[in-house]
Short mmCIF file of C-alpha atoms in Angstrom, two decimals:
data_model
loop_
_atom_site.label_atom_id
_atom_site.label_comp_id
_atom_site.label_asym_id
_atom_site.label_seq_id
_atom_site.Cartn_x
_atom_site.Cartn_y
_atom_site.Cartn_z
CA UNK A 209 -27.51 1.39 -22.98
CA UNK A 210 -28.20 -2.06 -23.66
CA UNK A 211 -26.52 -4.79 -21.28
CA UNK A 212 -25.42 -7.14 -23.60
CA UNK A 213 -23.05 -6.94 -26.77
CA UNK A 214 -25.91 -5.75 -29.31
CA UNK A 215 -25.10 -2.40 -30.46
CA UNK A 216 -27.76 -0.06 -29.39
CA UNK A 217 -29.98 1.48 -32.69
CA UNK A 218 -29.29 4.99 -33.90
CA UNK A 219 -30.99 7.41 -33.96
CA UNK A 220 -31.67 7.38 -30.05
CA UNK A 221 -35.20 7.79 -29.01
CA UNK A 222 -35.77 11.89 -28.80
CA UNK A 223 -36.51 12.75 -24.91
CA UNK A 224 -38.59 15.52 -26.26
CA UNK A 225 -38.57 19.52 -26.19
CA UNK A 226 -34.75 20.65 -27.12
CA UNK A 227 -33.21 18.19 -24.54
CA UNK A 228 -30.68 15.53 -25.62
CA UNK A 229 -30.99 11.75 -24.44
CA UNK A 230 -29.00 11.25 -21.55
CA UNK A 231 -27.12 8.68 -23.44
CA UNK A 232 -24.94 10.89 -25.07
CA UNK A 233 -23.70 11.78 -21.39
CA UNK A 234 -23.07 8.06 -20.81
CA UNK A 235 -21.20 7.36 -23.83
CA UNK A 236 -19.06 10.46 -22.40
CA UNK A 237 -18.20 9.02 -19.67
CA UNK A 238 -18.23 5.62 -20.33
CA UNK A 239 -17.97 4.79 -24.29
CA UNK A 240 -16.51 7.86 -25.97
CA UNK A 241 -16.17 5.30 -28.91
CA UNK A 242 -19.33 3.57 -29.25
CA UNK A 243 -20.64 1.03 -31.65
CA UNK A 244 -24.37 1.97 -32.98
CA UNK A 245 -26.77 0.20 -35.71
CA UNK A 246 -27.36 2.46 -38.27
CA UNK A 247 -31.09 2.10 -40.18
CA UNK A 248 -29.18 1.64 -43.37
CA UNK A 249 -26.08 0.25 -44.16
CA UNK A 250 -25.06 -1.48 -40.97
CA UNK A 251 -23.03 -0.60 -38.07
CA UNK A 252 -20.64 2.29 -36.94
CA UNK A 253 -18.52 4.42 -34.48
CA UNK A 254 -20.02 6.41 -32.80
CA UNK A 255 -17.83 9.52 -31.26
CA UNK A 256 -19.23 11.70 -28.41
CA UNK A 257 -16.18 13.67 -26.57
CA UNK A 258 -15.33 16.84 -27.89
CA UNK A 259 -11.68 16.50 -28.29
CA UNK A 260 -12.36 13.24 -30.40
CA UNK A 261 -15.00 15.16 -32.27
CA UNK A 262 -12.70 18.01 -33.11
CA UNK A 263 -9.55 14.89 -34.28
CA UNK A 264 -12.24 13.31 -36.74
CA UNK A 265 -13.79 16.50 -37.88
CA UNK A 266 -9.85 17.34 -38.56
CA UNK A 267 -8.03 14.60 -39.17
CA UNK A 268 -7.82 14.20 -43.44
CA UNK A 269 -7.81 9.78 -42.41
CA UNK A 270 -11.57 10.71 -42.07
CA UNK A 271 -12.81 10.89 -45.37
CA UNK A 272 -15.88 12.05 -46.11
CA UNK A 273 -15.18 11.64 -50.35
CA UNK A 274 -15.29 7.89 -49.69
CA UNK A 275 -18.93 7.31 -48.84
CA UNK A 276 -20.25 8.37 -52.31
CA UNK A 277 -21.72 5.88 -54.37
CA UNK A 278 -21.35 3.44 -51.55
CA UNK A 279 -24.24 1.33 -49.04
CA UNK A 280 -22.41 3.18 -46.09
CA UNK A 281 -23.86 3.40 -42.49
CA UNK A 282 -26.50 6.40 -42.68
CA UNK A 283 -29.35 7.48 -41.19
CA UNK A 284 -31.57 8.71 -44.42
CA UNK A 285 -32.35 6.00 -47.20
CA UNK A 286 -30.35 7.63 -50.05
CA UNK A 287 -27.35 6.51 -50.97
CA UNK A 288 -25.18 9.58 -51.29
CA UNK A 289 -23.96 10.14 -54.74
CA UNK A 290 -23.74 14.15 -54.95
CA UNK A 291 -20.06 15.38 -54.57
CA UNK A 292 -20.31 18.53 -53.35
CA UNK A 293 -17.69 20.90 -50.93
CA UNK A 294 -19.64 19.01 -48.52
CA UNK A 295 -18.55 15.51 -49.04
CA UNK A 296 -15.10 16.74 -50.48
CA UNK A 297 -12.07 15.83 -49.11
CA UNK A 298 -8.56 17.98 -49.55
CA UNK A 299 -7.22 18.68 -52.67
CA UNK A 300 -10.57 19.02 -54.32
CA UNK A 301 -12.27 20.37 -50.80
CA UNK A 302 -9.93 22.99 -51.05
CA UNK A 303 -10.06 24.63 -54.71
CA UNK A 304 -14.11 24.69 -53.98
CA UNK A 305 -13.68 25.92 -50.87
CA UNK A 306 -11.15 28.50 -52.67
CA UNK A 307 -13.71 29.47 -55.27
CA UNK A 308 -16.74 29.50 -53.63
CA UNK A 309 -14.62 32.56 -50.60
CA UNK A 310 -14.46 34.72 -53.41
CA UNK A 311 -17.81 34.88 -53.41
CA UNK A 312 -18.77 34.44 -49.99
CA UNK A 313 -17.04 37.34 -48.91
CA UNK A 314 -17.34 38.76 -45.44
CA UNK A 315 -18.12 42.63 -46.86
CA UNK A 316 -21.42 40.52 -48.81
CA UNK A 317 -22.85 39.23 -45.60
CA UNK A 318 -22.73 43.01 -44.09
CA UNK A 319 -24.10 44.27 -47.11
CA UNK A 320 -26.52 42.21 -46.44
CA UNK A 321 -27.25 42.99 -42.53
CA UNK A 322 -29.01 46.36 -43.41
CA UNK A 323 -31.46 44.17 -45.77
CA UNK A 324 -32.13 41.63 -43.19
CA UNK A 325 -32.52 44.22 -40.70
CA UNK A 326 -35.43 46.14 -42.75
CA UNK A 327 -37.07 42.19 -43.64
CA UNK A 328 -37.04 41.96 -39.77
CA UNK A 329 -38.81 45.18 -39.10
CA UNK A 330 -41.60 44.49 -41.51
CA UNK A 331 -42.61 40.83 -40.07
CA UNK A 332 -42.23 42.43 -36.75
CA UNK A 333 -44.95 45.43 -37.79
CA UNK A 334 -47.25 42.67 -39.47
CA UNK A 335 -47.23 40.97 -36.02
CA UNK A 336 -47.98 43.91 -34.19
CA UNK A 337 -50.75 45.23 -36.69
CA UNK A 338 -52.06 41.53 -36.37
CA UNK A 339 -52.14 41.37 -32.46
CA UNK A 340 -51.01 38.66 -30.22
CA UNK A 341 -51.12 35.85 -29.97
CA UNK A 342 -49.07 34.75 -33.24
CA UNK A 343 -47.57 31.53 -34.23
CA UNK A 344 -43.52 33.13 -34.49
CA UNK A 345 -42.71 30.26 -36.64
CA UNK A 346 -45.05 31.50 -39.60
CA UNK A 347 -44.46 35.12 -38.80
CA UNK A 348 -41.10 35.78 -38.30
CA UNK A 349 -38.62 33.07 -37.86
CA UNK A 350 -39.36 30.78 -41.29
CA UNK A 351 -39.89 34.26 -43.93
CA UNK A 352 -36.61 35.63 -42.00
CA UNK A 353 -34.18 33.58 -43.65
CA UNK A 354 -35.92 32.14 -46.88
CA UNK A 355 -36.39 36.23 -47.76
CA UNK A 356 -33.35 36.73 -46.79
CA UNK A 357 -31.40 33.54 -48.92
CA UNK A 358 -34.16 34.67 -51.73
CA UNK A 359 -31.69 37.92 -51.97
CA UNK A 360 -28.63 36.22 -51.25
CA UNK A 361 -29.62 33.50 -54.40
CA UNK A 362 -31.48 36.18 -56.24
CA UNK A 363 -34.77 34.05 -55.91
CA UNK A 364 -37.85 35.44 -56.98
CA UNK A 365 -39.78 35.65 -53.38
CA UNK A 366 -42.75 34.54 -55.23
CA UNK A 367 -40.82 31.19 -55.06
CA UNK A 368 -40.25 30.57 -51.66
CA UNK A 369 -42.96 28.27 -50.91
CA UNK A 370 -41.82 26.00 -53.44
CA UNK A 371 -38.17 26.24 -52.21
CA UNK A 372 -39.89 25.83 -48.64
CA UNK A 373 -41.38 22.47 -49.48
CA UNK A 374 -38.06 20.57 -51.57
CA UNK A 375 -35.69 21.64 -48.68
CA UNK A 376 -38.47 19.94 -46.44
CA UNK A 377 -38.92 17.15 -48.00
CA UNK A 378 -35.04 16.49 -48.84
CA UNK A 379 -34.38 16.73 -44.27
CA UNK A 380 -37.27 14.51 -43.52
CA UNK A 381 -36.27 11.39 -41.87
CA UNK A 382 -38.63 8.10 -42.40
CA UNK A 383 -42.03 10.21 -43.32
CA UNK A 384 -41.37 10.24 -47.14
CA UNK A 385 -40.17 7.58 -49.01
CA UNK A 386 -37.51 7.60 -50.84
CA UNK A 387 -38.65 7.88 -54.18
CA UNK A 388 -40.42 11.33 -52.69
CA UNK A 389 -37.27 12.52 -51.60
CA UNK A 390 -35.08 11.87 -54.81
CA UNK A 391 -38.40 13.62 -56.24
CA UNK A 392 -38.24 17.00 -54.73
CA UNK A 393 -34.06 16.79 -54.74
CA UNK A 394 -34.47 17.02 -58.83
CA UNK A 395 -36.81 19.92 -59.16
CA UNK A 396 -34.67 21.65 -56.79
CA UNK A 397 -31.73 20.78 -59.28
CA UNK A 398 -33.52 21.11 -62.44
CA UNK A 399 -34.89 24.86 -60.70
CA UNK A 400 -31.38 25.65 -60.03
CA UNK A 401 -29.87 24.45 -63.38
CA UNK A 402 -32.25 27.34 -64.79
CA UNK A 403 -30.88 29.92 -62.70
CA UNK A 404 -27.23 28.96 -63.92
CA UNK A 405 -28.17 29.39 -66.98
CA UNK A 406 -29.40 32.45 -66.78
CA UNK A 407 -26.49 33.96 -64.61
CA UNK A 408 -24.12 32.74 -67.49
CA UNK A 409 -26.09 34.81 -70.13
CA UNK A 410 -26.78 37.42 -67.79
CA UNK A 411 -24.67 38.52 -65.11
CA UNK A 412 -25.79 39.62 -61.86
CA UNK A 413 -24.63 40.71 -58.14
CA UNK A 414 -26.09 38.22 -56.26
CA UNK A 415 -23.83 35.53 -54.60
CA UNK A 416 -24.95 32.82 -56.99
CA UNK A 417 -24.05 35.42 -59.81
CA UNK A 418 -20.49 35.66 -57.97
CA UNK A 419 -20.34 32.06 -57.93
CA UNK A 420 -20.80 31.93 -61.54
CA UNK A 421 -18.29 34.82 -62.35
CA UNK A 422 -15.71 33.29 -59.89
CA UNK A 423 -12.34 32.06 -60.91
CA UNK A 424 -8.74 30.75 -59.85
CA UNK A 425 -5.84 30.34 -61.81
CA UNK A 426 -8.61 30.29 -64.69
CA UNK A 427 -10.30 27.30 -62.89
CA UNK A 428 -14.01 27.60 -62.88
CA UNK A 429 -17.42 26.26 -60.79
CA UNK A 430 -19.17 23.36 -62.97
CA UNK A 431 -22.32 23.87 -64.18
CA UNK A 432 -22.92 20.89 -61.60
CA UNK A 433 -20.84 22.17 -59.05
CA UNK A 434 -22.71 25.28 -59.37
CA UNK A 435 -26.21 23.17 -58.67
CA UNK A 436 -24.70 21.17 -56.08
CA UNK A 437 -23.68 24.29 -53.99
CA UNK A 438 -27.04 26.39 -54.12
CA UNK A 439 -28.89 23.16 -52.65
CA UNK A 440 -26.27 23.32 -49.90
CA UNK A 441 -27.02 26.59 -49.14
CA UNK A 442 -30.46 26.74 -49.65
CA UNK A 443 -30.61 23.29 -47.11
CA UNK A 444 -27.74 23.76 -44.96
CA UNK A 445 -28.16 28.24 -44.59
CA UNK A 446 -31.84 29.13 -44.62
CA UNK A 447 -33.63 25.77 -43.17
CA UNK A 448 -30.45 25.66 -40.16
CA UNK A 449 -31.52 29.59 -39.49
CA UNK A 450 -35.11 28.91 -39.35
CA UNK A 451 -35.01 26.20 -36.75
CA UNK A 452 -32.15 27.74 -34.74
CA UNK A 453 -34.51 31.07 -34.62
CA UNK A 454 -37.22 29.45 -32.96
CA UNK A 455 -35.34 27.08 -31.00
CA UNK A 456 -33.39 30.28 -29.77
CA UNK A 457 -36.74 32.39 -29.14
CA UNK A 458 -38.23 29.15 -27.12
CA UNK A 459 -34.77 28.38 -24.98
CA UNK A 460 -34.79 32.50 -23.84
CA UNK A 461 -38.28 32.74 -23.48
CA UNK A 462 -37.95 29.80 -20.84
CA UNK A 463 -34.81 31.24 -19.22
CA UNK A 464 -36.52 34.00 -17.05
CA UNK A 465 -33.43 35.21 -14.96
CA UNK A 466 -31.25 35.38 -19.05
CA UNK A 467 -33.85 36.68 -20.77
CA UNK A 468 -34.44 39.58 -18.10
CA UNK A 469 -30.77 40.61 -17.84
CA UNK A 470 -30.60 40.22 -21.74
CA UNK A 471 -33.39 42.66 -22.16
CA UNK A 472 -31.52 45.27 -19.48
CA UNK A 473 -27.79 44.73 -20.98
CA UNK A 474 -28.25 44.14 -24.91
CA UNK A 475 -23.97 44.10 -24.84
CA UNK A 476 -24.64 40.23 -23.81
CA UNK A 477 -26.39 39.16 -26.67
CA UNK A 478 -23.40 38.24 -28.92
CA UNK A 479 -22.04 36.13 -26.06
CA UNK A 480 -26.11 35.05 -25.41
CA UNK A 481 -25.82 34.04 -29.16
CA UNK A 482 -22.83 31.78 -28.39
CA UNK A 483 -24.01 29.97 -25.28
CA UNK A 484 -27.66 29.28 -27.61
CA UNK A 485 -25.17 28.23 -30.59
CA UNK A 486 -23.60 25.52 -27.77
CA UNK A 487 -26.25 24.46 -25.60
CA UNK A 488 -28.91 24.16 -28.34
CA UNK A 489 -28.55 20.76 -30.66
CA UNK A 490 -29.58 21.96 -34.28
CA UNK A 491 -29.67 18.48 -35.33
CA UNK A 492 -31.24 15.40 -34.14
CA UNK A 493 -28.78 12.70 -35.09
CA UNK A 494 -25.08 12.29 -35.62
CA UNK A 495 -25.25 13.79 -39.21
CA UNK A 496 -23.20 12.12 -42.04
CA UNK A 497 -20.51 9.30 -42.02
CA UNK A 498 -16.90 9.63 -42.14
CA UNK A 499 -14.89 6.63 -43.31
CA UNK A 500 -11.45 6.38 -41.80
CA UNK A 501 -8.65 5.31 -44.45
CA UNK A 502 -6.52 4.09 -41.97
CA UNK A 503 -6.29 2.88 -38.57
CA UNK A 504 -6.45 5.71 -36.58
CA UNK A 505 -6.66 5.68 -32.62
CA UNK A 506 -9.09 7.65 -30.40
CA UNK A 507 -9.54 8.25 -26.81
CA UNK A 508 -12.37 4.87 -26.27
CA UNK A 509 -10.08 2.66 -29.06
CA UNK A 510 -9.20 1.98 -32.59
CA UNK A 511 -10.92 3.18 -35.80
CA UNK A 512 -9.75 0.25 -38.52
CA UNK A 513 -9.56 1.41 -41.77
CA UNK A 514 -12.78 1.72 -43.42
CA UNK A 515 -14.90 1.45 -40.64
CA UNK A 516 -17.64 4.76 -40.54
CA UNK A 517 -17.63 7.25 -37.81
CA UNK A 518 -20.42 9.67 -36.99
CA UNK A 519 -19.73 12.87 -34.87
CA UNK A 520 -22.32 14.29 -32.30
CA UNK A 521 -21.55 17.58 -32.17
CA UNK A 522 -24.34 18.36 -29.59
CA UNK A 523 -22.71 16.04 -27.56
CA UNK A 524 -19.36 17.50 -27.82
CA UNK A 525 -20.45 20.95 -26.96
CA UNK A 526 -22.15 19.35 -23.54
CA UNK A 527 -18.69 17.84 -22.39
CA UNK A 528 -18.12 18.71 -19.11
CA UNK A 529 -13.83 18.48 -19.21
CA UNK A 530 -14.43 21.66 -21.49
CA UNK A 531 -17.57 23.34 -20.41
CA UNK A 532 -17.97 24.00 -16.23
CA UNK A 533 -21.91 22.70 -15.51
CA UNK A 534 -22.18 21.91 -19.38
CA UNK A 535 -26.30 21.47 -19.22
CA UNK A 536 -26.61 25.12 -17.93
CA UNK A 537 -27.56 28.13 -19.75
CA UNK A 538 -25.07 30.56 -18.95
CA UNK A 539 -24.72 33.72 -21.24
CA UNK A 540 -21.72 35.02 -19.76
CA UNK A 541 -19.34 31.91 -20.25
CA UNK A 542 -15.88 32.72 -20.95
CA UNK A 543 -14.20 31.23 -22.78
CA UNK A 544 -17.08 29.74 -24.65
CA UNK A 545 -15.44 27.28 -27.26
CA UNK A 546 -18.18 25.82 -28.81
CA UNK A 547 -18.07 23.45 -32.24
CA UNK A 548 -21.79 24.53 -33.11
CA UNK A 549 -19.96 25.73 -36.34
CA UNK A 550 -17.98 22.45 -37.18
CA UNK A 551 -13.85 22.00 -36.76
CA UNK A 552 -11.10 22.15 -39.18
CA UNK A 553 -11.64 22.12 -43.31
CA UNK A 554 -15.20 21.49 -43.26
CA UNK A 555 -16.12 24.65 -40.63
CA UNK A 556 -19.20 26.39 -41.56
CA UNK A 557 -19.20 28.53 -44.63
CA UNK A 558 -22.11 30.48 -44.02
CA UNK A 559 -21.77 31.02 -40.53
CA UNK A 560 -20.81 34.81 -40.51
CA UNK A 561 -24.51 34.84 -42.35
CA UNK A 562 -25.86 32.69 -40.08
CA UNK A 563 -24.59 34.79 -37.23
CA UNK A 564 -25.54 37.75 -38.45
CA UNK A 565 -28.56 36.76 -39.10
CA UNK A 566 -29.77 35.43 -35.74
CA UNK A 567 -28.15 38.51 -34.09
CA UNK A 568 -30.51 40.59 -36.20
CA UNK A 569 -33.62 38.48 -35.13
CA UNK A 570 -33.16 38.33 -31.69
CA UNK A 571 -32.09 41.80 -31.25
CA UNK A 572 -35.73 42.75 -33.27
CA UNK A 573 -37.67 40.68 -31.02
CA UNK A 574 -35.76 42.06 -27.98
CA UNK A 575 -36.01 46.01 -29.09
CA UNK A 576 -39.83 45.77 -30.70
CA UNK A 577 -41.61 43.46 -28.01
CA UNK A 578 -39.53 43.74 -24.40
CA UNK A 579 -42.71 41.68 -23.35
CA UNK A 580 -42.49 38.84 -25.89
CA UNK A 581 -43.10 35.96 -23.98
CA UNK A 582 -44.90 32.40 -24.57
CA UNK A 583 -48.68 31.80 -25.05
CA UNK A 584 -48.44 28.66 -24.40
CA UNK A 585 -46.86 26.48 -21.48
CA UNK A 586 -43.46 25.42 -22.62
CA UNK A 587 -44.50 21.57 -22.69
CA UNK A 588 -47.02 22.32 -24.99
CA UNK A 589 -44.64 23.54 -27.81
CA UNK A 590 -43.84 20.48 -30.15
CA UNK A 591 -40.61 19.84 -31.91
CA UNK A 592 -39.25 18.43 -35.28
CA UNK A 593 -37.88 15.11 -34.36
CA UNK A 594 -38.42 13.40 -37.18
CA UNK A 595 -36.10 15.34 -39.72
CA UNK A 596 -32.34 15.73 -39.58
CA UNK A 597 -32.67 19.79 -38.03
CA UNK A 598 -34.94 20.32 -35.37
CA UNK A 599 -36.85 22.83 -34.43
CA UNK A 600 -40.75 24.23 -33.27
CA UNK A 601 -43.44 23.14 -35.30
CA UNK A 602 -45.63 26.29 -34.03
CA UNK A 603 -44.19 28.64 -31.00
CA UNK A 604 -47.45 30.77 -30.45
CA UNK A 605 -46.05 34.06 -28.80
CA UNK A 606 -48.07 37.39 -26.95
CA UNK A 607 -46.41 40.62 -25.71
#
């Protein structure tokens, strides 16, 4: 931290690999309540304990509604304008979140685990017809979930690549400008906008045709609305699932002693899944603002009303008054209460598909290659740091 009054900048400078700077851990102990410079739209609070991070992600004085339209701290250039389930707050967060659970049902995401499954098997075979060494990013862990959201959507597959490169471009962080960004954010609207329309003429049983179809007290999804919440899950489900794959692979593959009594007990994978959902930061920054609408007190001080406050998840999930040894790997913690997920109204909606998911892809790897291991040493294997998920630019893999 810096020694005099100056807020330190935010983002922090990335220590590399999947680690976290150690300045989270500081602010932990130190400065659970930390003021940060933002790169746009000046200063804000910075919150790093878990139980703080669970009272903001909860607390309804955190509003997430009130940054649209508005020169609020952020880390990318755009002002947000889109209002989304997202950036909702309570009532309107909850008839969205109402609507869109009648769509995103639980019996769906099954239905959908003996697809993934057989889209697993087949990348696997192509890697094993090909021969080692492979880059796992290209084969396996980025056509996983885009094939996979292609079915959930109903996307042609023969679109991926172009679905590949707006959700890219709409997470980078500084190497774009923003006039790029806004760019590939309306062909991925306009794109959507045609698939609306054709659901409304034409039914059909994917979930984007159930989001259509879905109503509530004759309440309906807007046309926009509709938009709006594909880009969310196309951004927030398949890009999350492709990073956390790899990130996943790479974290086991460098845990010798897990990895070998994974590969003899496969019972431990769901809680393996858990401890890599905790101890594995999907993003690299604090995320989105929060602007309080009153004064509302934390454990390191006072958030005045409309001040911004940014959560670090990560950092929660590393806090050592929850977690015994936080910054070890440790498959077989119990109780493992981790907020990889989120807290409260804005909790994950996909994540019984993003679980089931990354179950399906590790337990592949694990049954079909019991040798998989790195072809490279692990220092070697470089990271996204410069977009808002991280995750292995190339993870070349033998067996």
């Amino acid at each position: 931290m810096t020694t005099d009054q100056t807020p330190p900048a935010y983002p922090f400078e990335h220590p590399g690999s999947l680690d976290m700077n150690p300045l989270y851990a500081e602010l932990r102990e130190r400065t659970p309540l930390a003021r940060v410079r933002m790169p746009y739209g000046g200063e804000a609070w910075l919150v790093t304990r878990y139980e703080d991070i669970k009272r903001v992600l909860a607390d309804h004085r955190f509003s997430r509604a009130a940054t649209l339209g508005k020169d609020v701290p952020r880390v990318l250039p755009t002002i947000p304008t889109a209002r989304s389930i997202v950036t909702a707050d309570p009532p309107e967060h909850t008839r969205l979140r109402n609507l869109v659970s009648k769509a995103f049902t639980a019996e769906r995401v099954e239905r959908l685990r003996g697809r993934t499954q057989e889209i697993a098997t087949e990348l696997i075979d192509r890697m094993v017809e090909q021969g080692p060494p492979v880059d796992l990013v290209q084969a396996f862990s980025m056509p996983l979930p885009v094939t996979v959201f292609s079915a959930l959507l109903g996307v042609p597959l023969e679109d991926r690549d172009r679905f590949n490169h707006w959700v890219d471009a709409i997470r980078t962080i500084g190497s774009l400008t923003p006039d790029e960004v806004e760019l590939a954010r309306r062909e991925l609207d306009a794109y959507l906008a045609g698939m609306v329309a054709q659901r409304r003429a034409q039914p059909t049983d994917d979930i984007l045709g159930a989001l259509v179809a879905a109503r509530d007290d004759q309440d309906r999804l807007s046309e926009e609305e509709l938009i709006i919440f594909g880009v969310t899950l196309l951004i927030a489900g398949s890009d999350t699932t492709v990073n956390q794959i790899g990130n996943f692979v790479y974290t086991l593959l460098t845990q010798p002693e897990a990895l070998s009594l994974l590969r003899e007990d496969r019972s431990l994978l769901p809680g393996a899944l858990d401890e890599l959902l905790r101890i594995t930061p999907m993003g690299t920054t604090a995320g989105v603002a929060r602007i309080a609408t009153e004064d509302v007190e934390l454990a390191g001080g006072v958030v005045r009303a409309g001040e911004a406050v940014f959560v670090r998840i990560a950092s929660g999930n590393r806090d050592r008054t929850v977690f015994d040894d936080p910054d070890t790997f440790d498959m077989t913690r119990d109780p493992n209460p981790h907020i990889a997920f989120g807290f409260g109204v804005h909790y994950c909606t996909g994540a019984q598909l993003a679980r089931m998911e990354l179950e399906v892809a590790l337990g592949s790897l694990l049954d079909r290659l019991p040798g998989l291991r790195l072809a490279v040493r692990p220092e070697d294997v470089t990271f996204k740091h410069d977009r808002l998920l991280q995750g292995p630019w190339s993870l070349p893999v033998t067996w």
